[in-house]
Tab-separated table of C-alpha atoms in Angstrom:
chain	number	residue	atom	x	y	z
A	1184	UNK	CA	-65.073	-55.711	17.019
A	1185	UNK	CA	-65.788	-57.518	20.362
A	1186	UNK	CA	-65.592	-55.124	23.471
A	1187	UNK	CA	-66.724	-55.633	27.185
A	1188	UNK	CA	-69.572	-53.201	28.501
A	1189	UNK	CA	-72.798	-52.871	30.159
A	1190	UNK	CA	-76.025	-53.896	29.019
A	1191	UNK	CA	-78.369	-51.482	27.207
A	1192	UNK	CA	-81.264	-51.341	30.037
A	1193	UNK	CA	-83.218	-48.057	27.947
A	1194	UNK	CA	-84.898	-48.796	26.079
A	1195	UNK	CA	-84.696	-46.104	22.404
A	1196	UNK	CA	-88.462	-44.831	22.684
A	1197	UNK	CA	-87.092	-43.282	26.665
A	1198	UNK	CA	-84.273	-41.717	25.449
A	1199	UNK	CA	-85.933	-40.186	22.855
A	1200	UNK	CA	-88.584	-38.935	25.202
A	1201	UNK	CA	-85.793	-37.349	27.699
A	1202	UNK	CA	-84.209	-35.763	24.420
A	1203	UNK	CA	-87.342	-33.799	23.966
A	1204	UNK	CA	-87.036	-32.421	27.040
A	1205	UNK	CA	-89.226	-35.494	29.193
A	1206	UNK	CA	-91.377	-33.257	31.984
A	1207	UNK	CA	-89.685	-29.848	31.857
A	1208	UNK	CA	-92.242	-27.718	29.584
A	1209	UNK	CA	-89.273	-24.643	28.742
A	1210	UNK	CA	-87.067	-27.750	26.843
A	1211	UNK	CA	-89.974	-29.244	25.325
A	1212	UNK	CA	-90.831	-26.086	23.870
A	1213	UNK	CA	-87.862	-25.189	22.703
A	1214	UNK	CA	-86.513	-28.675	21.298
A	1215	UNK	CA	-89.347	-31.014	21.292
A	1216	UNK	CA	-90.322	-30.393	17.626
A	1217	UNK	CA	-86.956	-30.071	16.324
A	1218	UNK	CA	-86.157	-33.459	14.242
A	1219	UNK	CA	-83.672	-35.457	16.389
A	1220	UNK	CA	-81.630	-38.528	15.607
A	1221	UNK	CA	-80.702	-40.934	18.247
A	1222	UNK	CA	-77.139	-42.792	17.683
A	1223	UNK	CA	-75.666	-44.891	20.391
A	1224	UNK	CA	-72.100	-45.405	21.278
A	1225	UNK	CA	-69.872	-46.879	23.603
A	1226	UNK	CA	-67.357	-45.061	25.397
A	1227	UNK	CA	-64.056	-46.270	26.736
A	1228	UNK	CA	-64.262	-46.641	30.938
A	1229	UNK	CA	-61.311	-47.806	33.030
A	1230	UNK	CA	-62.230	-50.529	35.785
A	1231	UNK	CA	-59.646	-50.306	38.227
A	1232	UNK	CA	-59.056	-52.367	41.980
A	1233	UNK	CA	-56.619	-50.518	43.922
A	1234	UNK	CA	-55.184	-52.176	47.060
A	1235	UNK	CA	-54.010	-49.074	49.573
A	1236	UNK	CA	-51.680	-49.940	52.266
A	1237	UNK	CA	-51.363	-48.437	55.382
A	1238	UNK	CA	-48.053	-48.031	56.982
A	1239	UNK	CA	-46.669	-46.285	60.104
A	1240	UNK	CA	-44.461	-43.863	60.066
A	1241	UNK	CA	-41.224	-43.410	62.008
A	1242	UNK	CA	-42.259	-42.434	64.917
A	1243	UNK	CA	-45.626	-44.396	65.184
A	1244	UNK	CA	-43.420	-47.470	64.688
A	1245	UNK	CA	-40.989	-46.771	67.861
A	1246	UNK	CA	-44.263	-46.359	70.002
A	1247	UNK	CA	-46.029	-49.082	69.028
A	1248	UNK	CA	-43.780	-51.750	67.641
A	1249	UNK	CA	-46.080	-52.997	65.038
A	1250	UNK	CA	-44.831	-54.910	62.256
A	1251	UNK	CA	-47.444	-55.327	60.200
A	1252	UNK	CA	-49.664	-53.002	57.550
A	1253	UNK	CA	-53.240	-52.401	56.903
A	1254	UNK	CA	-54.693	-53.290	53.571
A	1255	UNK	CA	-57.936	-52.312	51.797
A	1256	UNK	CA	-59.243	-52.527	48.506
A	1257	UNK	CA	-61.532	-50.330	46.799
A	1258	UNK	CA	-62.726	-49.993	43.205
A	1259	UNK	CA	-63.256	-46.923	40.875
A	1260	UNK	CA	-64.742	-46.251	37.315
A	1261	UNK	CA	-62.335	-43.942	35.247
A	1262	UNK	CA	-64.084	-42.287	32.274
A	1263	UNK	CA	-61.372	-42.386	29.767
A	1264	UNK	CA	-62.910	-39.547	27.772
A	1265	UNK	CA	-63.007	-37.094	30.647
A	1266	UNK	CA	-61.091	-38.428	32.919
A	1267	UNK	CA	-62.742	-38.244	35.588
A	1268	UNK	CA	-63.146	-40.716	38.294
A	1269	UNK	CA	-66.403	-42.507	40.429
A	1270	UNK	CA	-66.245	-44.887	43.317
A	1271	UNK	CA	-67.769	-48.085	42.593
A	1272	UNK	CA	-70.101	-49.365	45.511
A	1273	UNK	CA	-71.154	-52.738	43.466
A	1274	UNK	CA	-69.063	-54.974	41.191
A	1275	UNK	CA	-70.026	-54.801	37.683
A	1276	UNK	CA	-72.205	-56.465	35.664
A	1277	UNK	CA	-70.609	-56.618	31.829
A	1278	UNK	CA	-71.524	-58.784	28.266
A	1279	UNK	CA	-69.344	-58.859	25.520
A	1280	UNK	CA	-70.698	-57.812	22.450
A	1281	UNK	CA	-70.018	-57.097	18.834
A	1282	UNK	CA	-69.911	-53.880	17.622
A	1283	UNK	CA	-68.692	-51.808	14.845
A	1284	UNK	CA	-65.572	-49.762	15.093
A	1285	UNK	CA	-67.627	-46.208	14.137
A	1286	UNK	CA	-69.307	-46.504	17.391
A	1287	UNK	CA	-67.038	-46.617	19.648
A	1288	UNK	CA	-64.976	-43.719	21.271
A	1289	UNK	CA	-61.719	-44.098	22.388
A	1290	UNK	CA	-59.497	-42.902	24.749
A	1291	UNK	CA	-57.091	-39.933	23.914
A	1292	UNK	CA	-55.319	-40.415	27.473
A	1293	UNK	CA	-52.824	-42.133	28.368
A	1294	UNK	CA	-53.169	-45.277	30.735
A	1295	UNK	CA	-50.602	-43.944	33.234
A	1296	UNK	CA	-52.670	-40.723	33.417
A	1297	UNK	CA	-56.106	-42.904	34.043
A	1298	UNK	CA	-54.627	-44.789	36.674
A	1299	UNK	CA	-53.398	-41.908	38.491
A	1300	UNK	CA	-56.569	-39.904	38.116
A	1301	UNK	CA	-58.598	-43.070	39.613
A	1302	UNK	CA	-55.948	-43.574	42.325
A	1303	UNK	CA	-56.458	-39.284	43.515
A	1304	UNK	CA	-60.278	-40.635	43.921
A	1305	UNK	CA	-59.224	-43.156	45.960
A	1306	UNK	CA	-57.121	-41.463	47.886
A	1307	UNK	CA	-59.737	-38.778	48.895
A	1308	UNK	CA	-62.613	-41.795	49.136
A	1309	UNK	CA	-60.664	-42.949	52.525
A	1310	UNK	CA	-60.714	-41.359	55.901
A	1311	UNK	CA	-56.763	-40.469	57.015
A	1312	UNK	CA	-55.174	-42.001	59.745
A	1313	UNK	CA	-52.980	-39.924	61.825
A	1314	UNK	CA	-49.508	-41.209	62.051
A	1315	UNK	CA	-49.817	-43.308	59.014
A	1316	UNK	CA	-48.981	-42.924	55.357
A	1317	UNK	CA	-51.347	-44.479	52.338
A	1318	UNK	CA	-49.591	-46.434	49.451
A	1319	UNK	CA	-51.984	-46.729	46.548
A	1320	UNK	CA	-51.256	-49.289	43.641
A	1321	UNK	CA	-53.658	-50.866	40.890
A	1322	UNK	CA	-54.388	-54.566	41.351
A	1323	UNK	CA	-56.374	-55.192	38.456
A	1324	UNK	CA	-57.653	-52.767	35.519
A	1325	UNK	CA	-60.297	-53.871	32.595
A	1326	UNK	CA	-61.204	-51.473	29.616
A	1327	UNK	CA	-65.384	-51.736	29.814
A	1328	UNK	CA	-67.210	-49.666	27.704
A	1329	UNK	CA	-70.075	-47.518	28.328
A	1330	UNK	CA	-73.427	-47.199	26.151
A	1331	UNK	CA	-74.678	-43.752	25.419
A	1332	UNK	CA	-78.094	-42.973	23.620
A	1333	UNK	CA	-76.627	-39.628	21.316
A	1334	UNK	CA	-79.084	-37.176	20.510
A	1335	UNK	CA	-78.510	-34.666	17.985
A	1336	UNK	CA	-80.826	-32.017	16.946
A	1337	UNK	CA	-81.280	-30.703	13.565
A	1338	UNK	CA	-79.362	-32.105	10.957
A	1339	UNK	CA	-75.726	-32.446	10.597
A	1340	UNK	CA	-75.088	-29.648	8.785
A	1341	UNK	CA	-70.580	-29.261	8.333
A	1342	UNK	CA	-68.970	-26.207	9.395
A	1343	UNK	CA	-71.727	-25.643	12.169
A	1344	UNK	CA	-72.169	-26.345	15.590
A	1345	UNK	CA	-74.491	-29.183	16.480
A	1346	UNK	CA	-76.632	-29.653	19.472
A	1347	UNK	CA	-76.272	-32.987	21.071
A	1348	UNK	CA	-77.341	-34.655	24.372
A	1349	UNK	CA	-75.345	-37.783	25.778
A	1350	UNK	CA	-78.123	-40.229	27.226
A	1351	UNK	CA	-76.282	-43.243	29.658
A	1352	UNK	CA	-78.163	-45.853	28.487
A	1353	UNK	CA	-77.154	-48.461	30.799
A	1354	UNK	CA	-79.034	-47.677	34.035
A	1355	UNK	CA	-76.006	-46.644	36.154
A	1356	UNK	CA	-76.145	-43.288	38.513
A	1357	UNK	CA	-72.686	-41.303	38.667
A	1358	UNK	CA	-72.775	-39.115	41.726
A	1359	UNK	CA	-69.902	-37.164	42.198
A	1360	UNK	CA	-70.838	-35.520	44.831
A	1361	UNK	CA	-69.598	-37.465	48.748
């Protein structure tokens, strides 16, 4: 199956190192001997450009007399397993590749639901005008998937709980935190 997504940029001998715990000597002991095997998939991520429009309201528009609105784009990553939304700074840098349909991870939301979670992290990623409202609407939306490094620890044992760690693989920094 051909899909969109980033470029693996870790390389599998790093990941494994940060599944053993990397510098932190309380992981290491406790889950750098354990046998752990690395898996990577892609998960399903929502690239959407929404154009927000500033209008006046009533009584801004008797005042002033202004006709016309302010526009503005901005772009945010929706995680479509989560669904939770980042502001993109950069545009993106995607390959298409081939992959099989095992590793890849879906979305269980629907599209509606993605857009409106990345257009709530839009709305709070601009400063409010007084006097104005803010119309938010999707311009353009891709599916890209991202590349995780999954470690699990132990084996895969069914009816238990296994340990896993998601590794991004691709080199990209979510901060959620503005």
């Amino acid at each position: 199956m051909k899909i969109e997504c980033f470029p693996v940029k870790m390389k599998e001998e790093e990941a494994l190192r940060i599944a053993k715990g990397g510098k932190n000597p309380i992981v290491r002991a406790l889950f750098g001997s354990k046998k752990i095997n690395l898996r990577i998939m892609y998960l399903e991520s929502r690239y959407i450009t929404y154009e927000m429009m500033y209008k006046d309201n009533i009584i801004v528009k008797t005042i002033k007399k202004k006709k016309d609105e302010d526009r503005q784009k901005i772009r945010v990553m929706v995680e479509a397993t989560t669904c939770s939304a980042s502001y993109v700074e950069d545009d993106i840098a995607t390959e298409v590749k081939d992959v099989e349909e095992n590793d890849i991870q879906p979305t269980y939301y629907e599209d509606k639901r993605l857009t409106d979670c990345g257009a709530i992290m839009a709305g709070r990623m601009v400063r409010r005008h007084v006097g104005r409202n803010l119309a938010i609407k999707p311009v353009e939306e891709r599916k890209v998937y991202r590349p995780f490094y999954i470690a699990i620890y132990g084996d895969m044992v069914q009816g238990t709980k296994a340990r896993y760690m998601p590794i991004a693989a691709d080199g990209n920094v979510v901060c959620r935190n503005f």
